[in-house]
mmCIF file of C-alpha atoms in Angstrom:
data_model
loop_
_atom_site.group_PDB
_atom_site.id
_atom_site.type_symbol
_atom_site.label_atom_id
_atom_site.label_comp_id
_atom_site.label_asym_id
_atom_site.label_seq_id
_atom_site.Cartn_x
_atom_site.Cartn_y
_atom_site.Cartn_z
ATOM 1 C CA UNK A 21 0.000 0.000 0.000
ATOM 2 C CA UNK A 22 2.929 2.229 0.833
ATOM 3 C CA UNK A 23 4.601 1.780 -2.620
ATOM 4 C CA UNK A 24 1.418 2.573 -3.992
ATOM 5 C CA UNK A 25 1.048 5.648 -2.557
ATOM 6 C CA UNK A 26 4.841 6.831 -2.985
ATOM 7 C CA UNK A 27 3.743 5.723 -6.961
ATOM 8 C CA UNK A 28 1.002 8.154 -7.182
ATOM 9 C CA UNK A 29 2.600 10.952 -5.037
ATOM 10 C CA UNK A 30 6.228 10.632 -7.530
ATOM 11 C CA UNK A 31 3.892 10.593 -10.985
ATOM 12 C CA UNK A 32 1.854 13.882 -9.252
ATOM 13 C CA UNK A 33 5.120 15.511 -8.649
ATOM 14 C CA UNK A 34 7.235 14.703 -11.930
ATOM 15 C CA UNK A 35 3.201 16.292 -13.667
ATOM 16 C CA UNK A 36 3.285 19.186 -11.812
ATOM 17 C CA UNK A 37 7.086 19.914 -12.826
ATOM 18 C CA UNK A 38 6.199 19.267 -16.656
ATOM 19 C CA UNK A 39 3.370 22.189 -16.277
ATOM 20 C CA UNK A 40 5.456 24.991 -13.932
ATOM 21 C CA UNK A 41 9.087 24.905 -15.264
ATOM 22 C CA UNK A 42 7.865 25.875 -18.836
ATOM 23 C CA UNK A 43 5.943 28.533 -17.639
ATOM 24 C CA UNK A 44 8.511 30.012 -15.081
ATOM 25 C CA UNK A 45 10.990 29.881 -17.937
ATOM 26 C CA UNK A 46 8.904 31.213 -20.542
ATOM 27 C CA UNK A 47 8.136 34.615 -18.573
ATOM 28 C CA UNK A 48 9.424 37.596 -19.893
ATOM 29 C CA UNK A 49 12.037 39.608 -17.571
ATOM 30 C CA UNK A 50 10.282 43.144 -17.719
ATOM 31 C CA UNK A 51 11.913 46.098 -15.600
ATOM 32 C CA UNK A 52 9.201 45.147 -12.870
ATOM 33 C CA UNK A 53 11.992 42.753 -11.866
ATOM 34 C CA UNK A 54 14.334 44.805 -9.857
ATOM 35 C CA UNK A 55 16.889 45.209 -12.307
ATOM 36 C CA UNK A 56 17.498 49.267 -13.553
ATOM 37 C CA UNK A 57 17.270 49.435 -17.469
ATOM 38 C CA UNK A 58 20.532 51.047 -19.358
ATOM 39 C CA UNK A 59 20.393 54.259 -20.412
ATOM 40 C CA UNK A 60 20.683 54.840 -24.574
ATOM 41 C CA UNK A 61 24.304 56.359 -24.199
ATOM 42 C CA UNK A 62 27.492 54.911 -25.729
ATOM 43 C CA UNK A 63 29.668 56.149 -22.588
ATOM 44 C CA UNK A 64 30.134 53.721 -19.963
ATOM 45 C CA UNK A 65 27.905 51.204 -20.641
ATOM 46 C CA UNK A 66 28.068 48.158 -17.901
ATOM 47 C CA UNK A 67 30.241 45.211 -18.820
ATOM 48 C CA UNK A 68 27.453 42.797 -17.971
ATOM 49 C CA UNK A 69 24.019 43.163 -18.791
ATOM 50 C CA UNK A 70 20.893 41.511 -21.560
ATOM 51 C CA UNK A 71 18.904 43.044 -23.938
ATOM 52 C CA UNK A 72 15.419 42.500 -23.709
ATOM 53 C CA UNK A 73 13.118 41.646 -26.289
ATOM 54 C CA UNK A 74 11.898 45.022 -27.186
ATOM 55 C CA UNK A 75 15.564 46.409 -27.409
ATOM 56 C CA UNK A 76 16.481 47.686 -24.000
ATOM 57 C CA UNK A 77 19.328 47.304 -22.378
ATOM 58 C CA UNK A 78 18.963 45.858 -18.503
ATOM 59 C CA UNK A 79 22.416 46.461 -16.017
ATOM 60 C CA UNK A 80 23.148 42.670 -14.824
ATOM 61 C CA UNK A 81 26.161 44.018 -12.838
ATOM 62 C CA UNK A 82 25.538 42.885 -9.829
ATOM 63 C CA UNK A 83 24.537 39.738 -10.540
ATOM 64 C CA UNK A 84 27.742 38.475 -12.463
ATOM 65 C CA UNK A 85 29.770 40.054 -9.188
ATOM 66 C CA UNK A 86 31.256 42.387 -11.049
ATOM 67 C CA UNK A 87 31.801 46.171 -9.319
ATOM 68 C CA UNK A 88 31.164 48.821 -11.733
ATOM 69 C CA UNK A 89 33.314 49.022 -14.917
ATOM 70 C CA UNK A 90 36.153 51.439 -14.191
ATOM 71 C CA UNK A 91 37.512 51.530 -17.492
ATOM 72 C CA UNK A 92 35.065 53.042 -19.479
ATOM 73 C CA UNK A 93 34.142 54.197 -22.866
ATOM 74 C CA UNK A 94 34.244 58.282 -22.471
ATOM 75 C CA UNK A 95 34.198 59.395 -26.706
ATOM 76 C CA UNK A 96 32.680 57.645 -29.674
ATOM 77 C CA UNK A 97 32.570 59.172 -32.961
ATOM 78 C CA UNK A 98 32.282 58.358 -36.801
ATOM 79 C CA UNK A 99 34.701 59.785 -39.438
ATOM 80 C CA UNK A 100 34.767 58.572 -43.172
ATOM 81 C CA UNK A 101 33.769 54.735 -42.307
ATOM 82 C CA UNK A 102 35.211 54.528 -39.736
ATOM 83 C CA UNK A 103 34.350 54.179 -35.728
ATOM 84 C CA UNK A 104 37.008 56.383 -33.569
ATOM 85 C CA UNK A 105 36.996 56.486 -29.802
ATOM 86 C CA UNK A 106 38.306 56.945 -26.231
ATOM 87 C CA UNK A 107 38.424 54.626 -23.169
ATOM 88 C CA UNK A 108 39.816 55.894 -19.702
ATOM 89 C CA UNK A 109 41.211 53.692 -17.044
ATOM 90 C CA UNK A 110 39.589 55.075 -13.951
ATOM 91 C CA UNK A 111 40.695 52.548 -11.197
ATOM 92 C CA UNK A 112 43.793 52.784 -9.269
ATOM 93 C CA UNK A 113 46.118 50.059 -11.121
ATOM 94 C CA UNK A 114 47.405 49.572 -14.438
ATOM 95 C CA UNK A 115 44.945 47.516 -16.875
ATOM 96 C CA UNK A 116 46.668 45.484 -19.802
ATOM 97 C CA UNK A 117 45.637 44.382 -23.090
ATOM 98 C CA UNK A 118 42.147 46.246 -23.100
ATOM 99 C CA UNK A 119 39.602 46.119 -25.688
ATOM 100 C CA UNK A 120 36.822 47.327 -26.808
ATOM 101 C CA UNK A 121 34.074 44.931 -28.092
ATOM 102 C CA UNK A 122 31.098 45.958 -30.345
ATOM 103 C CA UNK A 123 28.093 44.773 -32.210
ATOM 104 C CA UNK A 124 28.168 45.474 -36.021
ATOM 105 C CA UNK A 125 24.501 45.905 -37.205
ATOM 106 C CA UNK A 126 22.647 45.783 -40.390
ATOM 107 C CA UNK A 127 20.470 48.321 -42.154
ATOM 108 C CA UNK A 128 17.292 47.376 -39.753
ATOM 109 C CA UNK A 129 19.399 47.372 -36.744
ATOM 110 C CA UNK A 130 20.070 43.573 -36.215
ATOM 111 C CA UNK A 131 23.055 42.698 -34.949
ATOM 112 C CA UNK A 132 24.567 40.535 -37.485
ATOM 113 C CA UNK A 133 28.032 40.121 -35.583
ATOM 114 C CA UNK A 134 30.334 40.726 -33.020
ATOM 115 C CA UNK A 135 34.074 41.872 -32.923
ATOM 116 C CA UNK A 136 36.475 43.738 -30.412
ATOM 117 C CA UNK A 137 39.279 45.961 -30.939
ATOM 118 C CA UNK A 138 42.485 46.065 -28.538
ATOM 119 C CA UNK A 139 42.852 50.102 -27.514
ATOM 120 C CA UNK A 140 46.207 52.024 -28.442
ATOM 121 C CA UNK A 141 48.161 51.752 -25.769
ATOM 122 C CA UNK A 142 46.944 49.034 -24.995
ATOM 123 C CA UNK A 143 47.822 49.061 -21.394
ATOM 124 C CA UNK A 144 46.806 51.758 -19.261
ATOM 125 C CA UNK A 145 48.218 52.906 -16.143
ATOM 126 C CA UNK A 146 45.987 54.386 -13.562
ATOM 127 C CA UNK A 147 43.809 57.864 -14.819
ATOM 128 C CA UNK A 148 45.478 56.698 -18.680
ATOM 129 C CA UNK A 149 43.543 56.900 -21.538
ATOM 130 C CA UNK A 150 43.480 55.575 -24.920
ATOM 131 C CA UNK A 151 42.179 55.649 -28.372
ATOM 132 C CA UNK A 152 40.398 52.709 -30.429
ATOM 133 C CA UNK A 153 39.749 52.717 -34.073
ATOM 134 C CA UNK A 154 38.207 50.520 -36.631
ATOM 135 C CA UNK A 155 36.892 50.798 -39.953
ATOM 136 C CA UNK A 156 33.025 50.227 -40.946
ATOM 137 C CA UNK A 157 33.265 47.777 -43.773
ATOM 138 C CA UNK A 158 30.770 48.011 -45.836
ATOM 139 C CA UNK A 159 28.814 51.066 -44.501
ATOM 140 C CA UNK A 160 27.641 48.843 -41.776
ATOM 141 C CA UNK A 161 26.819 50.246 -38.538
ATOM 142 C CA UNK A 162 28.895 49.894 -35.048
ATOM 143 C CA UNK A 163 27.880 50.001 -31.947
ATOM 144 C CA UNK A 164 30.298 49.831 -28.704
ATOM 145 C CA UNK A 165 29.282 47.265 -26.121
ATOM 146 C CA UNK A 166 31.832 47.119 -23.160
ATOM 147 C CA UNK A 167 35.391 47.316 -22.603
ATOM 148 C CA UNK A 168 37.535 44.224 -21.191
ATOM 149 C CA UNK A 169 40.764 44.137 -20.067
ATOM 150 C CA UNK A 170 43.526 41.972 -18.024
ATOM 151 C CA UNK A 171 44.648 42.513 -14.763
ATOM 152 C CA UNK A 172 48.450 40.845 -15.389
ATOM 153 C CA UNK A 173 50.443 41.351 -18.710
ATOM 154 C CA UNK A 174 50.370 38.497 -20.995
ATOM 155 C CA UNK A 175 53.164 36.614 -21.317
#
């Protein structure tokens, strides 16, 4: 009688899981959630966050325990085809190979690919800045993401 009831109550159970982790998965994250949405600026955009379905951008910083970016993105232009920029090392220590990575869209605004550019220097001591540059094959449009960098120089 006992394995009869453990039957029933483990088929209920594994049920119930087949209807609720769909739906909790399914659910939309929506700004209701806690979580402040991005700003529309190219300067110092976080290093970690999601775009949502409708196009904003949604700061994830503190969830990938990450303090806010101190090397940030502080210019952004376009000249002749080409994407031109500054980043500034803010923190107190020198960052090494740092680039800058960045979404290259088509003509309805879909990113179509990704890329990243390494700064020049690319190692900044503290308060340091320095200049990226790429050029915009095609006409295509560029849009700066986030900046990475190392804490120890490469060997």
């Amino acid at each position: 009688m006992m394995v009869k009831f453990w039957s029933l109550s483990l088929a209920l159970e594994a049920a119930s899981m087949l209807l609720i982790v769909p739906k909790a998965f399914s659910l939309p994250l929506t700004l209701a959630s806690g979580f402040s949405p991005v700003p529309s600026t190219e300067i110092e955009l976080p290093v970690c966050y999601m775009q949502t379905d409708n196009g904003t951008l949604v700061d994830l910083t503190s969830l990938c325990g990450i303090s806010d970016s101190k090397v940030v993105i502080s210019e952004v232009s376009f000249q002749n085809d080409r994407l031109i920029g500054r980043v500034v090392n803010k923190t107190d220590k020198t960052v090494y190979s740092t680039r800058v990575n960045y979404q290259i869209l088509d003509d309805d605004g879909s990113v179509i690919g990704t890329s990243s550019m390494y700064t020049n220097p690319p190692n900044l001591s503290a308060g340091e800045s320095a200049t990226f540059e790429t050029e915009m094959w095609g006409g295509r449009e560029l849009k700066t993401t986030s900046v990475d960098w190392d804490r120890k120089p490469t060997p």
